[in-house]
C-alpha cells in the first residue's frame, strides 16, 4: 500500500476513534490498531496526536468542500439546495466523521485545534458564498441549517428536520 493510501487509512481510523471519545480519551495506539499499522508509523506520518487530530479536521473539511463544489456544478441555478442535499448525504453516509466534527468543535479550548476548526468553518462558509452567489444573510441561514442538521443527525433525530412537530404530538396533557 502506498504512503498516501496508508495516510488515508489512518485518517479514517482516527475519525472513527476520535468520534467516540474525542481527543483526550483516544490513544494513538488505538488508532494504529484500528488502521492496522504501528504506533510509530502513525507518528512518522503525522508527527503528534494533535497534528493527526488537525489532519482529521482538514480531511472532513476537504470532503465537505469537494461535495459542495460538485453539487454546485451540477445545479448552478439552485446551488444552495444542491449543496444542502450533498451535506445530507455526507451526514447519512459517514456518522463517524460527523461525530469527529462535533468533537472538534467542542475542543476549541485548545488554541491549535480552535484555529484549525475556525479556519475550516470559514473555508466552507466562503465556498458556499462563492459557489452559490448567495448573500451573507443567505449563507448564514444555510450554515445555521447545516448546524441544526449536524446536531439532529448526531442525536439520531434527523426526522425532526422535516417534521418539527413530531415531539409535540402524543404528549401527556398537564
XYZ file of N, CA and C in Angstrom:
522
model
N 0.840 -1.174 0.000
C 0.000 0.000 0.000
C 0.890 1.243 0.000
N 0.549 2.224 -0.816
C 1.324 3.456 -0.900
C 1.115 4.306 0.345
N 2.068 5.200 0.598
C 2.022 6.039 1.792
C 0.765 6.901 1.837
N 0.323 7.445 0.706
C -0.880 8.274 0.723
C -2.129 7.446 1.012
N -2.137 6.184 0.584
C -3.258 5.295 0.913
C -3.244 4.942 2.393
N -2.058 4.700 2.938
C -1.926 4.419 4.378
C -2.359 5.639 5.186
N -1.942 6.814 4.731
C -2.308 8.063 5.408
C -3.837 8.184 5.477
N -4.502 7.917 4.349
C -5.964 7.997 4.314
C -6.580 6.943 5.228
N -6.009 5.759 5.243
C -6.498 4.682 6.103
C -6.382 5.091 7.576
N -5.275 5.716 7.931
C -5.078 6.170 9.313
C -6.050 7.293 9.646
N -6.268 8.222 8.720
C -7.228 9.302 8.958
C -8.626 8.745 9.209
N -9.026 7.782 8.402
C -10.344 7.174 8.584
C -10.443 6.463 9.927
N -9.405 5.746 10.308
C -9.392 5.080 11.617
C -9.423 6.106 12.738
N -8.684 7.184 12.571
C -8.645 8.230 13.595
C -10.008 8.892 13.755
N -10.685 9.138 12.635
C -12.013 9.759 12.735
C -12.984 8.855 13.488
N -12.891 7.557 13.252
C -13.754 6.627 13.986
C -13.420 6.682 15.475
N -12.149 6.596 15.799
C -11.747 6.599 17.208
C -12.081 7.928 17.893
N -11.728 9.040 17.255
C -11.991 10.352 17.841
C -13.488 10.624 17.957
N -14.281 10.059 17.066
C -15.724 10.303 17.108
C -16.348 9.747 18.382
N -15.775 8.685 18.885
C -16.341 8.066 20.080
C -15.913 8.705 21.376
N -14.688 9.172 21.445
C -14.208 9.663 22.717
C -13.559 11.022 22.695
N -13.443 11.619 21.548
C -12.793 12.920 21.481
C -11.285 12.790 21.589
N -10.638 13.908 21.588
C -9.188 13.958 21.554
C -8.542 13.348 22.799
N -9.005 13.739 23.957
C -8.325 13.371 25.202
C -8.391 11.890 25.544
N -9.476 11.225 25.205
C -9.627 9.847 25.665
C -9.171 8.799 24.651
N -8.700 9.241 23.500
C -8.279 8.298 22.466
C -6.761 8.217 22.424
N -6.250 6.994 22.359
C -4.801 6.813 22.261
C -4.392 6.615 20.806
N -3.192 7.024 20.498
C -2.656 6.797 19.156
C -2.522 5.291 18.918
N -2.273 4.537 19.978
C -2.210 3.085 19.855
C -3.516 2.496 19.361
N -4.631 3.000 19.860
C -5.940 2.512 19.409
C -6.170 2.855 17.936
N -5.748 4.036 17.540
C -5.883 4.439 16.139
C -5.017 3.547 15.259
N -3.777 3.322 15.688
C -2.859 2.472 14.926
C -3.421 1.059 14.792
N -3.950 0.528 15.882
C -4.516 -0.821 15.837
C -5.684 -0.885 14.863
N -6.565 0.111 14.906
C -7.712 0.129 14.002
C -7.255 0.201 12.542
N -6.180 0.968 12.297
C -5.671 1.138 10.934
C -4.793 -0.026 10.493
N -4.375 -0.867 11.436
C -3.512 -1.995 11.096
C -2.071 -1.594 10.829
N -1.624 -0.558 11.548
C -0.237 -0.088 11.416
C 0.349 0.052 12.811
N 1.631 0.320 12.872
C 2.258 0.507 14.173
C 2.083 1.947 14.650
N 2.132 2.113 15.956
C 2.041 3.449 16.534
C 3.178 4.356 16.042
N 4.428 3.868 15.978
C 5.495 4.721 15.448
C 5.235 5.177 14.004
N 4.574 4.333 13.224
C 4.266 4.711 11.845
C 3.286 5.892 11.813
N 2.305 5.867 12.713
C 1.359 6.984 12.804
C 2.115 8.265 13.135
N 3.014 8.184 14.113
C 3.792 9.366 14.489
C 4.714 9.809 13.350
N 5.229 8.867 12.598
C 6.100 9.218 11.471
C 5.320 10.002 10.417
N 4.063 9.611 10.175
C 3.258 10.289 9.162
C 2.665 11.618 9.646
N 2.310 11.683 10.929
C 1.568 12.847 11.412
C 2.306 13.679 12.460
N 3.390 13.189 12.996
C 4.141 13.957 13.980
C 3.629 13.771 15.393
N 2.491 14.360 15.691
C 1.917 14.278 17.035
C 0.440 13.883 16.944
N -0.106 13.530 18.064
C -1.527 13.203 18.128
C -2.364 14.423 17.734
N -1.948 15.603 18.171
C -2.695 16.814 17.844
C -2.636 17.104 16.344
N -1.480 16.862 15.734
C -1.376 17.062 14.287
C -2.273 16.071 13.534
N -2.398 14.868 14.059
C -3.317 13.890 13.482
C -4.756 14.379 13.619
N -5.095 14.921 14.768
C -6.437 15.440 15.008
C -6.754 16.572 14.040
N -5.810 17.485 13.878
C -5.987 18.595 12.938
C -6.108 18.056 11.516
N -5.359 17.018 11.186
C -5.468 16.400 9.864
C -6.870 15.813 9.651
N -7.474 15.291 10.707
C -8.855 14.790 10.615
C -9.817 15.939 10.330
N -9.625 17.059 11.004
C -10.454 18.247 10.752
C -10.292 18.670 9.293
N -9.051 18.731 8.838
C -8.778 19.127 7.449
C -9.397 18.151 6.457
N -9.344 16.861 6.771
C -9.909 15.852 5.877
C -11.417 16.002 5.779
N -12.071 16.190 6.905
C -13.533 16.356 6.884
C -13.904 17.615 6.099
N -13.141 18.671 6.295
C -13.402 19.913 5.567
C -13.204 19.698 4.071
N -12.165 18.976 3.702
C -11.929 18.674 2.283
C -13.117 17.922 1.693
N -13.632 16.946 2.436
C -14.766 16.164 1.954
C -15.992 17.048 1.735
N -16.259 17.926 2.688
C -17.413 18.828 2.577
C -17.229 19.774 1.395
N -16.050 20.366 1.286
C -15.795 21.317 0.208
C -15.903 20.650 -1.163
N -15.382 19.449 -1.282
C -15.487 18.729 -2.556
C -16.944 18.400 -2.878
N -17.687 17.975 -1.876
C -19.105 17.657 -2.092
C -19.877 18.901 -2.504
N -19.600 20.030 -1.875
C -20.298 21.271 -2.215
C -19.924 21.750 -3.618
N -18.664 21.652 -3.968
C -18.225 22.074 -5.300
C -18.890 21.225 -6.378
N -18.903 19.922 -6.165
C -19.545 19.025 -7.137
C -21.040 19.307 -7.233
N -21.689 19.494 -6.094
C -23.133 19.741 -6.087
C -23.471 21.048 -6.789
N -22.716 22.087 -6.507
C -22.987 23.392 -7.116
C -22.775 23.353 -8.625
N -21.810 22.562 -9.068
C -21.546 22.497 -10.511
C -22.646 21.742 -11.251
N -23.336 20.841 -10.573
C -24.412 20.094 -11.228
C -25.735 20.851 -11.207
N -25.842 21.848 -10.327
C -27.082 22.619 -10.231
C -26.775 24.091 -9.969
N -26.166 24.776 -10.919
C -25.762 26.155 -10.674
C -26.915 27.120 -10.420
N -28.123 26.803 -10.905
C -29.244 27.709 -10.682
C -29.812 27.593 -9.267
N -29.583 26.483 -8.605
C -30.015 26.316 -7.219
C -28.909 25.622 -6.427
N -27.767 26.281 -6.400
C -26.590 25.694 -5.769
C -26.799 25.435 -4.284
N -27.504 26.325 -3.591
C -27.713 26.109 -2.148
C -28.490 24.822 -1.897
N -29.527 24.590 -2.659
C -30.310 23.355 -2.479
C -29.462 22.131 -2.807
N -28.650 22.227 -3.839
C -27.797 21.103 -4.214
C -26.748 20.839 -3.132
N -26.180 21.896 -2.579
C -25.190 21.719 -1.514
C -25.846 21.166 -0.252
N -27.074 21.584 0.030
C -27.792 21.049 1.195
C -28.017 19.544 1.027
N -28.403 19.139 -0.161
C -28.602 17.707 -0.421
C -27.285 16.946 -0.287
N -26.199 17.546 -0.747
C -24.887 16.906 -0.628
C -24.491 16.758 0.837
N -24.792 17.755 1.653
C -24.461 17.672 3.077
C -25.308 16.604 3.764
N -26.583 16.538 3.409
C -27.443 15.474 3.937
C -26.849 14.104 3.650
N -26.358 13.934 2.423
C -25.766 12.649 2.038
C -24.512 12.360 2.858
N -23.672 13.380 3.081
C -22.474 13.177 3.907
C -22.842 12.768 5.327
N -23.840 13.414 5.888
C -24.267 13.079 7.248
C -24.752 11.643 7.338
N -25.488 11.224 6.329
C -26.054 9.871 6.345
C -25.004 8.797 6.123
N -24.018 9.076 5.282
C -23.079 8.009 4.913
C -21.875 7.896 5.824
N -21.582 8.904 6.627
C -20.351 8.869 7.418
C -20.565 9.413 8.827
N -21.276 8.669 9.676
C -21.560 9.179 11.019
C -20.316 9.383 11.881
N -19.259 8.616 11.639
C -18.041 8.813 12.434
C -17.407 10.165 12.140
N -17.377 10.534 10.872
C -16.816 11.834 10.513
C -17.660 12.951 11.113
N -18.961 12.750 11.132
C -19.863 13.727 11.735
C -19.555 13.904 13.214
N -19.437 12.805 13.940
C -19.161 12.903 15.373
C -17.761 13.465 15.634
N -16.832 13.141 14.763
C -15.482 13.700 14.881
C -15.536 15.219 14.706
N -16.361 15.665 13.772
C -16.551 17.103 13.539
C -17.114 17.765 14.795
N -18.102 17.160 15.400
C -18.676 17.712 16.634
C -17.638 17.745 17.761
N -16.850 16.693 17.858
C -15.796 16.649 18.883
C -14.804 17.791 18.671
N -14.481 18.069 17.411
C -13.536 19.158 17.112
C -14.100 20.501 17.551
N -15.369 20.728 17.303
C -15.984 21.990 17.735
C -15.955 22.109 19.255
N -16.081 20.987 19.935
C -16.055 21.005 21.399
C -14.649 21.224 21.952
N -13.634 21.011 21.145
C -12.237 21.130 21.600
C -11.632 22.504 21.329
N -12.449 23.508 21.113
C -11.905 24.814 20.761
C -11.250 25.523 21.940
N -11.218 24.899 23.099
C -10.438 25.468 24.209
C -8.940 25.309 23.943
N -8.574 24.396 23.054
C -7.179 24.230 22.665
C -6.900 25.184 21.503
N -5.927 26.074 21.635
C -5.697 27.090 20.599
C -5.396 26.526 19.209
N -4.628 25.457 19.121
C -4.296 24.893 17.806
C -5.514 24.244 17.147
N -6.277 23.526 17.948
C -7.482 22.890 17.417
C -8.519 23.953 17.080
N -8.624 24.981 17.918
C -9.552 26.079 17.638
C -9.199 26.765 16.325
N -7.927 27.014 16.098
C -7.501 27.673 14.858
C -7.856 26.829 13.641
N -7.608 25.521 13.721
C -7.922 24.633 12.594
C -9.430 24.557 12.369
N -10.181 24.457 13.441
C -11.634 24.360 13.341
C -12.219 25.651 12.782
N -11.756 26.767 13.291
C -12.231 28.073 12.819
C -11.904 28.253 11.330
N -10.688 27.936 10.956
C -10.258 28.068 9.567
C -11.096 27.184 8.645
N -11.348 25.954 9.071
C -12.123 25.040 8.234
C -13.554 25.534 8.073
N -14.146 26.031 9.151
C -15.522 26.529 9.079
C -15.607 27.739 8.154
N -14.620 28.639 8.275
C -14.603 29.816 7.400
C -14.397 29.425 5.944
N -13.563 28.423 5.682
C -13.366 27.957 4.306
C -14.676 27.463 3.702
N -15.437 26.696 4.474
C -16.716 26.188 3.982
C -17.674 27.357 3.771
N -17.718 28.290 4.718
C -18.600 29.458 4.606
C -18.300 30.217 3.317
N -17.019 30.473 3.081
C -16.609 31.214 1.876
C -16.948 30.426 0.605
N -16.760 29.118 0.639
C -17.112 28.297 -0.522
C -18.598 28.395 -0.824
N -19.415 28.294 0.200
C -20.866 28.377 -0.001
C -21.211 29.717 -0.660
N -20.622 30.779 -0.181
C -20.874 32.102 -0.772
C -20.421 32.149 -2.229
N -19.211 31.707 -2.472
C -18.632 31.767 -3.818
C -19.391 30.860 -4.788
N -19.699 29.664 -4.371
C -20.337 28.691 -5.260
C -21.801 29.013 -5.540
N -22.461 29.656 -4.589
C -23.895 29.898 -4.731
C -24.232 31.315 -5.178
N -23.336 32.250 -4.906
C -23.655 33.652 -5.171
C -24.652 34.209 -4.169
N -24.885 33.472 -3.089
C -25.849 33.892 -2.069
C -25.329 35.104 -1.296
N -26.254 35.832 -0.696
C -25.889 36.958 0.160
C -25.320 36.420 1.469
N -24.687 37.297 2.217
C -24.169 36.897 3.519
C -25.253 36.340 4.430
N -26.423 36.975 4.395
C -27.540 36.506 5.222
C -28.014 35.121 4.781
N -28.068 34.888 3.475
C -28.472 33.574 2.965
C -27.446 32.512 3.333
N -26.177 32.870 3.279
C -25.133 31.913 3.676
C -25.253 31.605 5.167
N -25.494 32.635 5.975
C -25.661 32.409 7.419
C -26.825 31.456 7.675
N -27.928 31.646 6.993
C -29.093 30.766 7.160
C -28.757 29.339 6.723
N -28.037 29.209 5.599
C -27.619 27.903 5.115
C -26.734 27.207 6.145
N -25.765 27.924 6.678
C -24.854 27.343 7.669
C -25.595 27.005 8.956
N -26.546 27.838 9.342
C -27.339 27.547 10.543
C -28.150 26.267 10.357
N -28.744 26.112 9.178
C -29.498 24.894 8.899
C -28.572 23.677 8.900
N -27.366 23.860 8.374
C -26.384 22.771 8.388
C -26.005 22.368 9.800
N -25.845 23.368 10.672
C -25.513 23.070 12.069
C -26.658 22.310 12.730
N -27.883 22.737 12.467
C -29.041 22.031 13.015
C -29.080 20.590 12.504
N -28.866 20.407 11.212
C -28.848 19.044 10.647
C -27.761 18.193 11.292
N -26.602 18.796 11.545
C -25.491 18.078 12.159
C -25.867 17.600 13.555
N -26.446 18.491 14.334
C -26.839 18.144 15.706
C -27.941 17.081 15.689
N -28.947 17.269 14.845
C -30.029 16.278 14.776
C -29.515 14.911 14.333
N -28.592 14.891 13.385
C -28.021 13.620 12.949
C -27.235 12.965 14.077
N -26.464 13.764 14.815
C -25.680 13.214 15.923
C -26.584 12.648 17.015
N -27.720 13.279 17.222
C -28.670 12.808 18.228
C -29.581 11.694 17.710
N -29.358 11.323 16.448
C -30.182 10.325 15.775
C -31.652 10.726 15.775
N -31.871 12.024 15.483
C -33.214 12.586 15.376
C -33.390 13.362 14.069
N -32.862 12.858 12.957
C -32.921 13.655 11.726
C -34.344 13.934 11.240
N -35.291 13.092 11.637
C -36.674 13.295 11.213
C -37.253 14.609 11.741
N -36.677 15.155 12.806
C -37.191 16.411 13.348
C -36.965 17.585 12.397
N -36.033 17.415 11.462
C -35.808 18.485 10.497
C -37.008 18.614 9.563
N -37.539 17.492 9.113
C -38.679 17.521 8.200
C -40.018 17.489 8.934
N -40.007 17.072 10.190
C -41.244 17.015 10.979
C -40.983 17.608 12.365
N -40.855 18.940 12.452
C -40.517 19.560 13.734
C -41.614 19.446 14.787
N -42.826 19.077 14.391
C -43.905 18.918 15.358
C -43.939 17.526 15.982
N -43.092 16.618 15.498
C -43.109 15.239 15.994
C -43.013 15.145 17.515
N -42.129 15.887 18.185
C -42.055 15.743 19.648
C -43.260 16.340 20.374
N -44.047 17.135 19.663
C -45.190 17.783 20.307
C -46.444 16.923 20.272
N -46.451 15.953 19.379
C -47.601 15.063 19.277
C -47.530 13.994 20.367
N -48.671 13.532 20.759
C -48.779 12.425 21.717
C -48.090 12.737 23.037
N -48.125 13.979 23.436
C -47.569 14.362 24.736
C -48.656 14.270 25.803
N -48.319 13.823 26.994
C -49.329 13.785 28.053
C -49.827 15.200 28.365
N -51.107 15.295 28.643
C -51.705 16.585 28.995
C -51.424 16.896 30.455
N -51.129 18.143 30.714
C -50.867 18.544 32.114
C -52.129 18.907 32.823
